[in-house]
Structure formats: C-alpha cells, structure tokens
Amino acid sequence: MEKSGKSRCALALFFLFIFSQAAADNGAIPVLTIDGADYVALSDLGRVDGLDSSFDIITQRGRFYRGTRTAVYQAGLSAALFSGTLKKYPRPVFRRAGDVLFPAAFAEDLLRDFFPEGAVTRKDRLIVFSAMERAPRRTPPADEAAPPEKAGAPEARDRIGFVIIDAGHGGKDPGAIGRKGLHEKKITLGVARRLESYLKSNLKGVSIVLTRRSDTFIELATRTKIANSHLREKENGVFISVHVNASISPRISGFETYYLSQNPSNDEARATAALENNVVVLEEKSHRKSYDDVEHMEAFMLTAQIQRESALLAECIQSGIDRSTSEFKSRGVRKADFFVLRGSLMPAALAEIGYITNPREAQHLTKAAYQEKVARGIGEGLVSFIKKYNRMIKN
Ligand SMILES: [Zn+2]
C-alpha cells in the first residue's frame, strides 16, 4: 500500500521528454545506414507535424501519439504495439547519443498508420512523407477515431520459434517459504531446468531460453523484457513462469495456472497475484514506477488476441499437469494481475504448481521424481499449445 504512494511521487519527478514541435508538415526523413540496416532517428520523426512522442529514460519505453492512435516501443525490442496491434521488425529499436533509432520499416508503418490520408514513399535515402498532398486535413483534425476497417482486420501471426521458461524468484528473493527453510525459488528452478530438458527433446526447431539458470535475483519487468527481446519478424514465442503458492491454511493444496487480466477470477486469485507481486519491494526504487497506475494502462495494452492465446496456453498447461500428476487436485485456470506477465508481447501463463504451506505437497515438491512429473505436465501442455497455435495460423 505504502509503495504506490511513494512511486506516484517518484513519477512526478520523472523525466519525460516531449517532442511535439510544429515544424515541417511534409517532408523528407533521412534514412541512416547502421550496421547494414536502414534506420530513422527520433529527432527527425519529431519534426513531423501532428506526430507527438515521449520517451521515458528509466523504463526505456517510448510512445508516439496522434489523436486516438498510439504506438508503444521499447529500446532493445524488435517489436512495437500500434494501437494494440503487434508489429515486428528485423532489427531492434535502440538508443544512441541521446536519440532513439527505429528500423526504417517502423517509421514507414508509423506514418502510414497515423496519417492514413497521407502518402509515404521511399526515395533513395529518404522517406518522403506528404500528409497534405492527397487530401488536405479536414476541419476536425486530431481526434478522429481510427477507421472502422482497421478494427476488424485479422492480425498476421507468426510461428512459435522459442519458449521462455521463467523460474520464479531467486537470489535475495526466496519466494514463498515453507517449513524447515524450504524456499520456493529452489523448487521453481528445479522444475524449470527439468522442463527445459523435456522441451529440448520434445520440441524440435524451437529454442528454449531460461530467464535464470542459477540462484540469481531478476526483477519482474526484466523477465518479460528478456522474453520480448527474442521476438523477431516472422517469429513468435511463448512465456511460462513457474511458481509455488502459499496459504495461511496448511490444508490447502493443488495446482493452478494463470493468465494476465485486470479482473481477477476471485479473491484467492487476487491474493496469489499480490503475493507474487510483493517482490517489487526488493527491486530498484527507480524501477518500481513501471508497476503503478500511470503505466498500468500501457502494461495492459496487450492485444485481445494475445490474451485469448494466453487463456488457451493456461488451459493447455493446467490440463498437462493434471494428466501427468495424480497426487494433488487441479484448482483450474484463473486470471489475475501478475506483474511478471504484464507487458508480455506473446502468449504468457504462470503456473502455481502447488502449495509450499501444505506439508504433504511441500514434501512432494522437493522430490526430483515429482518435479519431473510436473515439468513433464507443463511440457506436454506447451507442446499441445504450440500444435494448436500452429494449426490456427495455417488456416
Ligand atoms: Zn512465486
């Protein structure tokens, strides 16, 4: 509780660079060649009349806006969200000498998306943009809603090329603590590594990445950032975070799988998310702002499609664990606001594989054989999700 007040205060001190000059309305934006790829600088895009932007140096996240249209990007990522639609590029956005550099294709998409009445053409080392030529701006300018044909347009999906396995907690953050000093972070790492070897032998042609392979501390937002940094043009991924639950009642046992939602399934789901989100108190103070209200909307700007896919992913994982284990009951698929799932630009789920506060379940969770069973269950769920997903994109 105390945290949110503090971070709102920190937010007021935040550096927010606003570039909103009313300069050259039409014109030519220079295309720079960097490492053999075409890039466009924010300082040049900033001169486009009617295109506003901001960049937050701490979260390294920036945004363009015009009327109701927004485009959100993050330095280091090859993907951006255009009014809730994910677009991917061959190279990442990056910062250099106080400027931000975008793949030229990003700049072209941005201008076409934000100025549907204009014309964008490439001429030598220039992007020639003429907003006025074809149709002069009509009297009510900026606030026009997006054209309706855009809303229903199907999103192109790419094949799953990688799986990110996130072992919950680590380092100075032990996670939930059970009897005899049993730490959640140790169980999650054990299951994550077993899941990695299951997937390596059962998912050919898909790379498997762990957010941590040892007892190290990683901030929540960094985990999603690691996952998003693997997104490439024509390649999608899946994010799975492994956790162990805790309850005041030692009688409660069983496993459940979550996907991100602002509206938790019930009070229990809300409490579980609060428990997992609690780790932000151990994070760098300056980083905590990304969890507060202002960033909230942006964090939830995941597309409706990614949310549907995440719900399907959670279903697959939950029934995978249910099939491969018989010791404890399935508590079903739930939704809640887990910070670690926020901002994921790919289907993402979080498995709470059992209760560390239930003595019998805690004992199982420490055993290699049971960890193996759970890992196999999650793995089978992932394989079945990827099959379903690839079938969907073929149609
Ligand atoms: Zn946890």
PDB file of N, CA and C in Angstrom, residues 5 26 31 39 72 95 100 118 135 138 144 155 184 203 231 233 237 264-265 278 300 312 336 348 392-393:
ATOM      1  N   GLY A   5       1.971   5.025  -3.131  1.00  0.00           N
ATOM      2  CA  GLY A   5       2.065   6.449  -2.861  1.00  0.00           C
ATOM      3  C   GLY A   5       3.455   6.965  -3.195  1.00  0.00           C
ATOM      4  N   ASN A  26       5.241  18.568 -44.167  1.00  0.00           N
ATOM      5  CA  ASN A  26       5.562  17.483 -45.087  1.00  0.00           C
ATOM      6  C   ASN A  26       7.070  17.409 -45.120  1.00  0.00           C
ATOM      7  N   VAL A  31      17.088   8.480 -44.132  1.00  0.00           N
ATOM      8  CA  VAL A  31      17.271   7.071 -43.732  1.00  0.00           C
ATOM      9  C   VAL A  31      18.763   6.870 -43.505  1.00  0.00           C
ATOM     10  N   TYR A  39      17.745   2.749 -40.802  1.00  0.00           N
ATOM     11  CA  TYR A  39      17.183   3.295 -39.567  1.00  0.00           C
ATOM     12  C   TYR A  39      16.725   4.740 -39.755  1.00  0.00           C
ATOM     13  N   VAL A  72       3.547   2.132 -29.130  1.00  0.00           N
ATOM     14  CA  VAL A  72       4.437   1.993 -27.987  1.00  0.00           C
ATOM     15  C   VAL A  72       5.623   1.122 -28.390  1.00  0.00           C
ATOM     16  N   ARG A  95      18.886   3.065 -28.593  1.00  0.00           N
ATOM     17  CA  ARG A  95      19.233   4.448 -28.255  1.00  0.00           C
ATOM     18  C   ARG A  95      20.681   4.705 -28.616  1.00  0.00           C
ATOM     19  N   VAL A 100      16.833   8.214 -30.378  1.00  0.00           N
ATOM     20  CA  VAL A 100      16.324   6.841 -30.479  1.00  0.00           C
ATOM     21  C   VAL A 100      16.289   6.494 -31.957  1.00  0.00           C
ATOM     22  N   GLY A 118      -2.348  10.433 -45.822  1.00  0.00           N
ATOM     23  CA  GLY A 118      -1.101  10.872 -46.448  1.00  0.00           C
ATOM     24  C   GLY A 118      -0.486   9.829 -47.364  1.00  0.00           C
ATOM     25  N   ALA A 135      -4.948  14.684 -49.604  1.00  0.00           N
ATOM     26  CA  ALA A 135      -6.202  15.207 -49.054  1.00  0.00           C
ATOM     27  C   ALA A 135      -5.850  16.186 -47.952  1.00  0.00           C
ATOM     28  N   ARG A 138      -8.978  17.893 -42.848  1.00  0.00           N
ATOM     29  CA  ARG A 138     -10.321  18.473 -42.689  1.00  0.00           C
ATOM     30  C   ARG A 138     -10.450  19.189 -41.350  1.00  0.00           C
ATOM     31  N   GLU A 144     -10.117  12.340 -34.615  1.00  0.00           N
ATOM     32  CA  GLU A 144     -10.911  11.375 -35.377  1.00  0.00           C
ATOM     33  C   GLU A 144     -10.577   9.952 -34.936  1.00  0.00           C
ATOM     34  N   GLU A 155      -5.069 -10.196 -37.570  1.00  0.00           N
ATOM     35  CA  GLU A 155      -3.672  -9.962 -37.318  1.00  0.00           C
ATOM     36  C   GLU A 155      -2.853 -11.122 -37.876  1.00  0.00           C
ATOM     37  N   GLU A 184      10.733 -21.408  -2.126  1.00  0.00           N
ATOM     38  CA  GLU A 184      10.072 -21.537  -3.435  1.00  0.00           C
ATOM     39  C   GLU A 184      11.079 -21.441  -4.585  1.00  0.00           C
ATOM     40  N   LEU A 203      10.572 -30.793 -28.519  1.00  0.00           N
ATOM     41  CA  LEU A 203      10.173 -29.674 -29.388  1.00  0.00           C
ATOM     42  C   LEU A 203      11.335 -29.363 -30.320  1.00  0.00           C
ATOM     43  N   LEU A 231      11.693 -11.722 -29.646  1.00  0.00           N
ATOM     44  CA  LEU A 231      10.734 -11.604 -30.753  1.00  0.00           C
ATOM     45  C   LEU A 231      11.438 -11.089 -31.996  1.00  0.00           C
ATOM     46  N   GLU A 233      10.926 -10.618 -36.509  1.00  0.00           N
ATOM     47  CA  GLU A 233       9.981 -10.637 -37.613  1.00  0.00           C
ATOM     48  C   GLU A 233       9.733 -12.103 -37.980  1.00  0.00           C
ATOM     49  N   GLY A 237       6.824 -16.257 -29.779  1.00  0.00           N
ATOM     50  CA  GLY A 237       7.301 -17.060 -28.668  1.00  0.00           C
ATOM     51  C   GLY A 237       6.201 -17.334 -27.666  1.00  0.00           C
ATOM     52  N   PRO A 264      -9.351 -10.089 -11.587  1.00  0.00           N
ATOM     53  CA  PRO A 264      -9.032 -11.419 -11.068  1.00  0.00           C
ATOM     54  C   PRO A 264     -10.271 -12.319 -11.001  1.00  0.00           C
ATOM     55  N   SER A 265     -10.073 -13.634 -11.163  1.00  0.00           N
ATOM     56  CA  SER A 265     -11.171 -14.606 -11.114  1.00  0.00           C
ATOM     57  C   SER A 265     -11.937 -14.508  -9.802  1.00  0.00           C
ATOM     58  N   ASN A 278       4.631  -9.014  -4.648  1.00  0.00           N
ATOM     59  CA  ASN A 278       5.257  -8.433  -3.477  1.00  0.00           C
ATOM     60  C   ASN A 278       6.758  -8.195  -3.625  1.00  0.00           C
ATOM     61  N   PHE A 300      -1.218  -3.078 -19.906  1.00  0.00           N
ATOM     62  CA  PHE A 300      -2.336  -3.927 -20.292  1.00  0.00           C
ATOM     63  C   PHE A 300      -2.693  -3.781 -21.756  1.00  0.00           C
ATOM     64  N   LEU A 312      -5.727 -19.840 -23.693  1.00  0.00           N
ATOM     65  CA  LEU A 312      -5.592 -21.187 -24.249  1.00  0.00           C
ATOM     66  C   LEU A 312      -4.315 -21.852 -23.735  1.00  0.00           C
ATOM     67  N   ALA A 336      -5.495 -13.198 -13.196  1.00  0.00           N
ATOM     68  CA  ALA A 336      -5.181 -12.178 -12.198  1.00  0.00           C
ATOM     69  C   ALA A 336      -4.084 -11.280 -12.748  1.00  0.00           C
ATOM     70  N   ALA A 348       1.361 -15.755 -22.671  1.00  0.00           N
ATOM     71  CA  ALA A 348       2.094 -15.937 -21.425  1.00  0.00           C
ATOM     72  C   ALA A 348       1.193 -16.522 -20.354  1.00  0.00           C
ATOM     73  N   MET A 392      -3.763 -23.072 -36.005  1.00  0.00           N
ATOM     74  CA  MET A 392      -4.575 -21.849 -36.161  1.00  0.00           C
ATOM     75  C   MET A 392      -3.988 -20.913 -37.196  1.00  0.00           C
ATOM     76  N   ILE A 393      -2.650 -20.754 -37.173  1.00  0.00           N
ATOM     77  CA  ILE A 393      -2.070 -19.778 -38.107  1.00  0.00           C
ATOM     78  C   ILE A 393      -2.022 -20.291 -39.531  1.00  0.00           C
TER      79      ILE A 393
END
